[in-house]
Amino acid sequence: MSITVRKNAPQGRNAAPSSGGTTPAGRRRTVSERNRPLWLLTPGALLIGLIIAVPLALGVYISMLQLDQYTIRKWVSAPFIGLKNFVEAFTGTDLVHAFFNSVSFSVIATLITVPIGVYAALATQNRFGGRSLVRSLFLVPYVLPSFVVGTFWRTMLQPDGIVNKFLSGLGIAPPQWLYGPASYWVLIAVEVWAAWPFIYLMALAGLQSVDQEVHEAAAIDGALWWTKLRYVIFPYLKGPVALAFLIATLHHLNNFTLAFLLFGVPAPTDVQLLPTLVYSMSFTSLRFGMGAAMALLSLVLIALPLFFYLRAVRLDTGTEKGGKR
């Protein structure tokens, strides 16, 4: 009588597991199935709590106080008024107007910078004489600090600035660049000038990932320039450009420095943005409770559309084949 022994059967009750970390069914264990020392996350969790959670909780508390120049010395004992600051922020201030200004400004600026950046990346992708110099010049607006950009353009757009002198020399009556309806488009133009190199860098990084063999195959097949751009290059640019679109939009929404340097505080109504409005309410009017309430409402108003935008774009890296998304 013959006895057949299974090769994969464990030799004894206390047999050690195989070095490959496989389960009894012969399947390799994934990272999620292993015991992970979660206590290693404690330093990072404490740091996040210290930097984010504590100031946020303090801001929520201050937003429910009647905290102003008269009660700031003993802010802990300031009168508690509940949600009155939030109600007044919506009904008695320019919060809604500033929100629409910020959203329209950020969306228009991003929609202009994305085509400019992608086109600049496509124009400097192939080798030509002076390409390194051109690429360096393209990055000049991006590497300049925001306060330098704002001061530079504010000086040029003054009533006696170089722009008005140039237009007057051509017989054109210059408008008020820093006040009135033209100020909104000045803000967009300066933001586009300073921000498009970021889209250019992201698009250029995406173009570097295109395999040279793909270009050669398209050339052998006789693909036209537009066909190659649509079916070969754009698929590689989809991820980097979508990520750049998101980051650029967030940057425009939170850009306080440029508007502050161009127009000061309180800013004109046409260019009243959320960051400048919160700053003006807190440090010009000295209504710190109201400023905290506006800051929290701004966070909610920005986070809601951002959540749906992230769900639509799905900037995830995916999982392995056969895994859940």
GROMACS .gro file of C-alpha atoms in nm:
model
  325
    1MET     CA    1   0.000   0.000   0.000
    2SER     CA    2   0.144   0.336  -0.106
    3ILE     CA    3   0.108   0.659   0.089
    4THR     CA    4   0.099   0.991  -0.094
    5VAL     CA    5   0.230   1.296   0.091
    6ARG     CA    6   0.122   1.642  -0.017
    7LYS     CA    7   0.417   1.865  -0.087
    8ASN     CA    8   0.253   2.178   0.047
    9ALA     CA    9   0.132   2.021   0.372
   10PRO     CA   10   0.292   2.167   0.685
   11GLN     CA   11   0.535   1.933   0.861
   12GLY     CA   12   0.392   1.946   1.207
   13ARG     CA   13   0.161   2.165   1.400
   14ASN     CA   14   0.416   2.432   1.483
   15ALA     CA   15   0.582   2.447   1.147
   16ALA     CA   16   0.722   2.791   1.061
   17PRO     CA   17   0.566   2.980   0.771
   18SER     CA   18   0.750   2.996   0.445
   19SER     CA   19   0.990   3.281   0.378
   20GLY     CA   20   0.770   3.414   0.100
   21GLY     CA   21   0.497   3.518   0.345
   22THR     CA   22   0.222   3.310   0.179
   23THR     CA   23  -0.114   3.211   0.321
   24PRO     CA   24  -0.219   2.844   0.361
   25ALA     CA   25  -0.388   2.867   0.021
   26GLY     CA   26  -0.052   2.947  -0.140
   27ARG     CA   27  -0.145   3.311  -0.204
   28ARG     CA   28   0.105   3.585  -0.122
   29ARG     CA   29  -0.017   3.806   0.156
   30THR     CA   30  -0.076   4.168   0.067
   31VAL     CA   31   0.038   4.464   0.274
   32SER     CA   32  -0.312   4.518   0.412
   33GLU     CA   33  -0.317   4.163   0.552
   34ARG     CA   34   0.001   4.199   0.754
   35ASN     CA   35   0.018   4.333   1.104
   36ARG     CA   36   0.129   4.696   1.082
   37PRO     CA   37   0.268   4.888   1.382
   38LEU     CA   38   0.023   5.177   1.378
   39TRP     CA   39   0.196   5.339   1.672
   40LEU     CA   40   0.464   5.454   1.426
   41LEU     CA   41   0.207   5.702   1.292
   42THR     CA   42   0.184   5.874   1.632
   43PRO     CA   43   0.450   6.146   1.567
   44GLY     CA   44   0.292   6.243   1.236
   45ALA     CA   45  -0.057   6.242   1.386
   46LEU     CA   46   0.056   6.464   1.674
   47LEU     CA   47   0.226   6.704   1.435
   48ILE     CA   48  -0.083   6.726   1.213
   49GLY     CA   49  -0.299   6.785   1.519
   50LEU     CA   50  -0.069   7.059   1.643
   51ILE     CA   51  -0.048   7.239   1.306
   52ILE     CA   52  -0.403   7.191   1.175
   53ALA     CA   53  -0.649   7.072   1.438
   54VAL     CA   54  -0.552   7.309   1.720
   55PRO     CA   55  -0.562   7.634   1.511
   56LEU     CA   56  -0.886   7.519   1.349
   57ALA     CA   57  -1.049   7.454   1.685
   58LEU     CA   58  -0.924   7.790   1.812
   59GLY     CA   59  -1.066   7.961   1.504
   60VAL     CA   60  -1.405   7.799   1.560
   61TYR     CA   61  -1.404   7.919   1.920
   62ILE     CA   62  -1.302   8.275   1.829
   63SER     CA   63  -1.570   8.292   1.557
   64MET     CA   64  -1.836   8.257   1.828
   65LEU     CA   65  -1.704   8.544   2.036
   66GLN     CA   66  -1.762   8.918   2.013
   67LEU     CA   67  -1.389   8.970   1.985
   68ASP     CA   68  -1.281   9.316   1.875
   69GLN     CA   69  -1.043   9.594   1.975
   70TYR     CA   70  -1.232   9.642   2.301
   71THR     CA   71  -1.222   9.279   2.419
   72ILE     CA   72  -0.893   9.158   2.268
   73ARG     CA   73  -0.696   9.220   2.591
   74LYS     CA   74  -0.911   8.962   2.774
   75TRP     CA   75  -1.022   8.751   2.482
   76VAL     CA   76  -1.089   8.446   2.695
   77SER     CA   77  -1.370   8.635   2.873
   78ALA     CA   78  -1.507   8.798   2.556
   79PRO     CA   79  -1.889   8.778   2.519
   80PHE     CA   80  -2.011   8.454   2.361
   81ILE     CA   81  -2.256   8.533   2.080
   82GLY     CA   82  -2.291   8.193   1.911
   83LEU     CA   83  -2.359   8.201   1.535
   84LYS     CA   84  -2.431   8.576   1.508
   85ASN     CA   85  -2.097   8.638   1.336
   86PHE     CA   86  -2.180   8.379   1.068
   87VAL     CA   87  -2.525   8.527   1.005
   88GLU     CA   88  -2.386   8.880   0.982
   89ALA     CA   89  -2.106   8.762   0.752
   90PHE     CA   90  -2.364   8.643   0.500
   91THR     CA   91  -2.617   8.923   0.537
   92GLY     CA   92  -2.417   9.230   0.634
   93THR     CA   93  -2.081   9.201   0.456
   94ASP     CA   94  -1.941   9.150   0.107
   95LEU     CA   95  -1.862   8.781   0.170
   96VAL     CA   96  -2.082   8.645  -0.110
   97HIS     CA   97  -1.954   8.906  -0.356
   98ALA     CA   98  -1.595   8.829  -0.259
   99PHE     CA   99  -1.659   8.457  -0.300
  100PHE     CA  100  -1.786   8.500  -0.657
  101ASN     CA  101  -1.494   8.731  -0.732
  102SER     CA  102  -1.245   8.473  -0.603
  103VAL     CA  103  -1.402   8.181  -0.789
  104SER     CA  104  -1.436   8.366  -1.120
  105PHE     CA  105  -1.086   8.508  -1.091
  106SER     CA  106  -0.928   8.170  -1.018
  107VAL     CA  107  -1.121   7.985  -1.290
  108ILE     CA  108  -1.051   8.245  -1.561
  109ALA     CA  109  -0.683   8.268  -1.467
  110THR     CA  110  -0.647   7.888  -1.477
  111LEU     CA  111  -0.831   7.854  -1.809
  112ILE     CA  112  -0.590   8.107  -1.961
  113THR     CA  113  -0.269   7.973  -1.809
  114VAL     CA  114  -0.326   7.608  -1.903
  115PRO     CA  115  -0.323   7.655  -2.285
  116ILE     CA  116  -0.029   7.897  -2.261
  117GLY     CA  117   0.174   7.657  -2.049
  118VAL     CA  118   0.098   7.352  -2.263
  119TYR     CA  119   0.179   7.538  -2.585
  120ALA     CA  120   0.507   7.666  -2.438
  121ALA     CA  121   0.601   7.311  -2.336
  122LEU     CA  122   0.525   7.180  -2.684
  123ALA     CA  123   0.723   7.463  -2.843
  124THR     CA  124   1.037   7.393  -2.636
  125GLN     CA  125   1.021   7.014  -2.634
  126ASN     CA  126   1.235   6.952  -2.944
  127ARG     CA  127   1.595   7.063  -2.967
  128PHE     CA  128   1.678   7.393  -3.138
  129GLY     CA  129   1.940   7.660  -3.106
  130GLY     CA  130   1.902   7.859  -2.783
  131ARG     CA  131   1.647   7.621  -2.631
  132SER     CA  132   1.813   7.636  -2.288
  133LEU     CA  133   1.800   8.017  -2.290
  134VAL     CA  134   1.433   8.018  -2.393
  135ARG     CA  135   1.344   7.770  -2.119
  136SER     CA  136   1.526   7.983  -1.863
  137LEU     CA  137   1.344   8.298  -1.974
  138PHE     CA  138   1.010   8.119  -1.950
  139LEU     CA  139   1.074   8.050  -1.581
  140VAL     CA  140   1.155   8.410  -1.484
  141PRO     CA  141   0.796   8.507  -1.382
  142TYR     CA  142   0.762   8.190  -1.176
  143VAL     CA  143   1.084   8.224  -0.976
  144LEU     CA  144   1.020   8.588  -0.884
  145PRO     CA  145   0.867   8.630  -0.536
  146SER     CA  146   0.504   8.741  -0.529
  147PHE     CA  147   0.584   9.068  -0.352
  148VAL     CA  148   0.833   9.154  -0.628
  149VAL     CA  149   0.574   9.082  -0.898
  150GLY     CA  150   0.304   9.285  -0.722
  151THR     CA  151   0.532   9.583  -0.656
  152PHE     CA  152   0.668   9.575  -1.012
  153TRP     CA  153   0.327   9.582  -1.177
  154ARG     CA  154   0.181   9.834  -0.932
  155THR     CA  155   0.465  10.073  -1.016
  156MET     CA  156   0.413  10.026  -1.390
  157LEU     CA  157   0.035  10.076  -1.369
  158GLN     CA  158   0.037  10.394  -1.162
  159PRO     CA  159  -0.125  10.703  -1.325
  160ASP     CA  160   0.225  10.834  -1.398
  161GLY     CA  161   0.369  10.490  -1.468
  162ILE     CA  162   0.540  10.365  -1.781
  163VAL     CA  163   0.226  10.197  -1.917
  164ASN     CA  164   0.021  10.518  -1.912
  165LYS     CA  165   0.308  10.717  -2.057
  166PHE     CA  166   0.338  10.470  -2.342
  167LEU     CA  167  -0.035  10.481  -2.415
  168SER     CA  168  -0.040  10.861  -2.396
  169GLY     CA  169   0.244  10.872  -2.647
  170LEU     CA  170   0.026  10.671  -2.886
  171GLY     CA  171  -0.266  10.909  -2.837
  172ILE     CA  172  -0.469  10.662  -2.628
  173ALA     CA  173  -0.637  10.780  -2.309
  174PRO     CA  174  -0.525  10.532  -2.039
  175PRO     CA  175  -0.786  10.403  -1.794
  176GLN     CA  176  -0.759  10.375  -1.416
  177TRP     CA  177  -0.579  10.041  -1.399
  178LEU     CA  178  -0.585  10.000  -1.020
  179TYR     CA  179  -0.939  10.121  -0.957
  180GLY     CA  180  -1.273  10.054  -1.123
  181PRO     CA  181  -1.379   9.775  -1.360
  182ALA     CA  182  -1.036   9.756  -1.524
  183SER     CA  183  -0.877   9.649  -1.194
  184TYR     CA  184  -1.040   9.305  -1.212
  185TRP     CA  185  -0.883   9.231  -1.550
  186VAL     CA  186  -0.552   9.377  -1.434
  187LEU     CA  187  -0.553   9.126  -1.148
  188ILE     CA  188  -0.620   8.839  -1.390
  189ALA     CA  189  -0.354   8.957  -1.636
  190VAL     CA  190  -0.085   8.988  -1.368
  191GLU     CA  191  -0.179   8.651  -1.219
  192VAL     CA  192  -0.159   8.486  -1.562
  193TRP     CA  193   0.181   8.646  -1.626
  194ALA     CA  194   0.315   8.511  -1.297
  195ALA     CA  195   0.147   8.168  -1.292
  196TRP     CA  196   0.165   8.021  -1.644
  197PRO     CA  197   0.525   7.889  -1.604
  198PHE     CA  198   0.397   7.643  -1.343
  199ILE     CA  199   0.166   7.484  -1.601
  200TYR     CA  200   0.460   7.490  -1.841
  201LEU     CA  201   0.677   7.294  -1.599
  202MET     CA  202   0.409   7.032  -1.534
  203ALA     CA  203   0.337   6.988  -1.904
  204LEU     CA  204   0.708   6.967  -1.985
  205ALA     CA  205   0.749   6.695  -1.722
  206GLY     CA  206   0.463   6.503  -1.883
  207LEU     CA  207   0.621   6.534  -2.228
  208GLN     CA  208   0.947   6.390  -2.098
  209SER     CA  209   0.763   6.068  -2.011
  210VAL     CA  210   0.660   6.004  -2.373
  211ASP     CA  211   0.864   5.709  -2.501
  212GLN     CA  212   1.079   5.789  -2.803
  213GLU     CA  213   0.966   5.465  -2.967
  214VAL     CA  214   0.610   5.597  -2.968
  215HIS     CA  215   0.723   5.904  -3.163
  216GLU     CA  216   0.913   5.684  -3.407
  217ALA     CA  217   0.613   5.453  -3.457
  218ALA     CA  218   0.387   5.751  -3.525
  219ALA     CA  219   0.639   5.890  -3.775
  220ILE     CA  220   0.664   5.553  -3.955
  221ASP     CA  221   0.285   5.530  -3.979
  222GLY     CA  222   0.279   5.877  -4.135
  223ALA     CA  223   0.071   6.036  -3.861
  224LEU     CA  224  -0.005   6.404  -3.910
  225TRP     CA  225   0.097   6.660  -3.651
  226TRP     CA  226  -0.256   6.702  -3.516
  227THR     CA  227  -0.317   6.326  -3.508
  228LYS     CA  228   0.010   6.268  -3.324
  229LEU     CA  229  -0.075   6.545  -3.080
  230ARG     CA  230  -0.420   6.406  -3.010
  231TYR     CA  231  -0.352   6.033  -2.986
  232VAL     CA  232   0.012   6.021  -2.872
  233ILE     CA  233   0.101   6.334  -2.674
  234PHE     CA  234  -0.225   6.439  -2.508
  235PRO     CA  235  -0.282   6.102  -2.332
  236TYR     CA  236   0.055   6.146  -2.159
  237LEU     CA  237  -0.032   6.505  -2.061
  238LYS     CA  238  -0.374   6.424  -1.916
  239GLY     CA  239  -0.254   6.338  -1.565
  240PRO     CA  240   0.009   6.613  -1.518
  241VAL     CA  241  -0.212   6.884  -1.667
  242ALA     CA  242  -0.513   6.779  -1.455
  243LEU     CA  243  -0.297   6.793  -1.143
  244ALA     CA  244  -0.154   7.130  -1.249
  245PHE     CA  245  -0.509   7.257  -1.312
  246LEU     CA  246  -0.610   7.165  -0.958
  247ILE     CA  247  -0.300   7.310  -0.789
  248ALA     CA  248  -0.315   7.630  -0.995
  249THR     CA  249  -0.684   7.684  -0.912
  250LEU     CA  250  -0.615   7.643  -0.540
  251HIS     CA  251  -0.321   7.880  -0.565
  252HIS     CA  252  -0.535   8.147  -0.734
  253LEU     CA  253  -0.807   8.109  -0.472
  254ASN     CA  254  -0.562   8.160  -0.186
  255ASN     CA  255  -0.340   8.423  -0.347
  256PHE     CA  256  -0.346   8.708  -0.099
  257THR     CA  257  -0.008   8.867  -0.167
  258LEU     CA  258  -0.072   8.978  -0.526
  259ALA     CA  259  -0.409   9.143  -0.460
  260PHE     CA  260  -0.278   9.303  -0.140
  261LEU     CA  261   0.024   9.459  -0.313
  262LEU     CA  262  -0.165   9.571  -0.623
  263PHE     CA  263  -0.468   9.729  -0.457
  264GLY     CA  264  -0.403   9.745  -0.082
  265VAL     CA  265  -0.671   9.703   0.184
  266PRO     CA  266  -0.953   9.761   0.185
  267ALA     CA  267  -0.944   9.655  -0.178
  268PRO     CA  268  -1.181   9.807  -0.438
  269THR     CA  269  -1.513   9.630  -0.467
  270ASP     CA  270  -1.431   9.490  -0.813
  271VAL     CA  271  -1.126   9.306  -0.679
  272GLN     CA  272  -1.243   9.222  -0.327
  273LEU     CA  273  -1.133   8.860  -0.281
  274LEU     CA  274  -1.188   8.624   0.011
  275PRO     CA  275  -0.832   8.651   0.153
  276THR     CA  276  -0.826   9.031   0.136
  277LEU     CA  277  -1.175   9.058   0.284
  278VAL     CA  278  -1.084   8.838   0.581
  279TYR     CA  279  -0.761   9.033   0.635
  280SER     CA  280  -0.941   9.368   0.615
  281MET     CA  281  -1.212   9.261   0.858
  282SER     CA  282  -0.959   9.122   1.107
  283PHE     CA  283  -0.673   9.370   1.097
  284THR     CA  284  -0.829   9.690   0.958
  285SER     CA  285  -1.172   9.685   1.121
  286LEU     CA  286  -1.027   9.488   1.416
  287ARG     CA  287  -1.329   9.257   1.431
  288PHE     CA  288  -1.141   8.936   1.498
  289GLY     CA  289  -1.448   8.724   1.570
  290MET     CA  290  -1.608   8.826   1.243
  291GLY     CA  291  -1.280   8.763   1.059
  292ALA     CA  292  -1.259   8.412   1.204
  293ALA     CA  293  -1.619   8.342   1.100
  294MET     CA  294  -1.545   8.464   0.747
  295ALA     CA  295  -1.235   8.246   0.729
  296LEU     CA  296  -1.434   7.936   0.828
  297LEU     CA  297  -1.712   8.015   0.582
  298SER     CA  298  -1.451   8.068   0.310
  299LEU     CA  299  -1.303   7.727   0.391
  300VAL     CA  300  -1.643   7.561   0.355
  301LEU     CA  301  -1.736   7.750   0.039
  302ILE     CA  302  -1.408   7.650  -0.125
  303ALA     CA  303  -1.400   7.292   0.004
  304LEU     CA  304  -1.744   7.196  -0.129
  305PRO     CA  305  -1.680   7.263  -0.501
  306LEU     CA  306  -1.326   7.131  -0.459
  307PHE     CA  307  -1.463   6.799  -0.330
  308PHE     CA  308  -1.687   6.753  -0.633
  309TYR     CA  309  -1.403   6.861  -0.863
  310LEU     CA  310  -1.173   6.597  -0.715
  311ARG     CA  311  -1.442   6.334  -0.756
  312ALA     CA  312  -1.481   6.430  -1.120
  313VAL     CA  313  -1.111   6.444  -1.205
  314ARG     CA  314  -1.012   6.137  -0.998
  315LEU     CA  315  -0.645   6.219  -0.958
  316ASP     CA  316  -0.567   5.874  -0.822
  317THR     CA  317  -0.285   5.644  -0.921
  318GLY     CA  318  -0.507   5.338  -0.944
  319THR     CA  319  -0.431   4.991  -0.812
  320GLU     CA  320  -0.285   4.674  -0.945
  321LYS     CA  321  -0.464   4.479  -1.211
  322GLY     CA  322  -0.767   4.312  -1.071
  323GLY     CA  323  -0.774   4.532  -0.762
  324LYS     CA  324  -1.057   4.758  -0.659
  325ARG     CA  325  -1.046   5.124  -0.745
   0.00000   0.00000   0.00000
